[in-house]
């Protein structure tokens, strides 16, 4: 049985990278428009995306 790309480790990291790029534009747009909430949302998305790999490796995969 063949796994889809997004269910592999590389696919998960690709999705995390795409979310980081989208959140970069959210931060830039929020700062340019003076909307701090949008900038904070982008910052939170960056943090969550960066924590995806360590959480998956050290917490989720260890339980399996």
CSV table of C-alpha atoms in Angstrom, one decimal, residues 12-40:
chain,number,residue,atom,x,y,z
A,12,UNK,CA,4.2,17.0,7.0
A,13,UNK,CA,7.2,19.3,7.0
A,14,UNK,CA,6.1,20.7,3.6
A,15,UNK,CA,2.8,21.6,5.1
A,16,UNK,CA,4.5,23.2,8.0
A,17,UNK,CA,6.7,25.2,5.7
A,18,UNK,CA,3.7,26.4,3.7
A,19,UNK,CA,1.9,27.5,6.8
A,20,UNK,CA,5.0,29.4,7.9
A,21,UNK,CA,5.1,31.2,4.6
A,22,UNK,CA,1.4,32.1,4.8
A,23,UNK,CA,1.8,33.4,8.3
A,24,UNK,CA,4.7,35.6,7.3
A,25,UNK,CA,2.4,37.4,4.9
A,26,UNK,CA,-0.2,37.6,7.7
A,27,UNK,CA,2.3,39.2,10.0
A,28,UNK,CA,3.4,41.7,7.3
A,29,UNK,CA,-0.2,42.5,6.4
A,30,UNK,CA,-1.2,42.9,10.0
A,31,UNK,CA,1.7,45.3,10.8
A,32,UNK,CA,1.1,47.3,7.6
A,33,UNK,CA,-2.6,47.7,8.4
A,34,UNK,CA,-2.1,48.3,12.1
A,35,UNK,CA,-4.0,45.2,13.0
A,36,UNK,CA,-2.1,43.7,15.9
A,37,UNK,CA,-4.5,40.7,16.2
A,38,UNK,CA,-3.6,39.6,12.6
A,39,UNK,CA,0.1,39.9,13.4
A,40,UNK,CA,-0.3,37.9,16.6
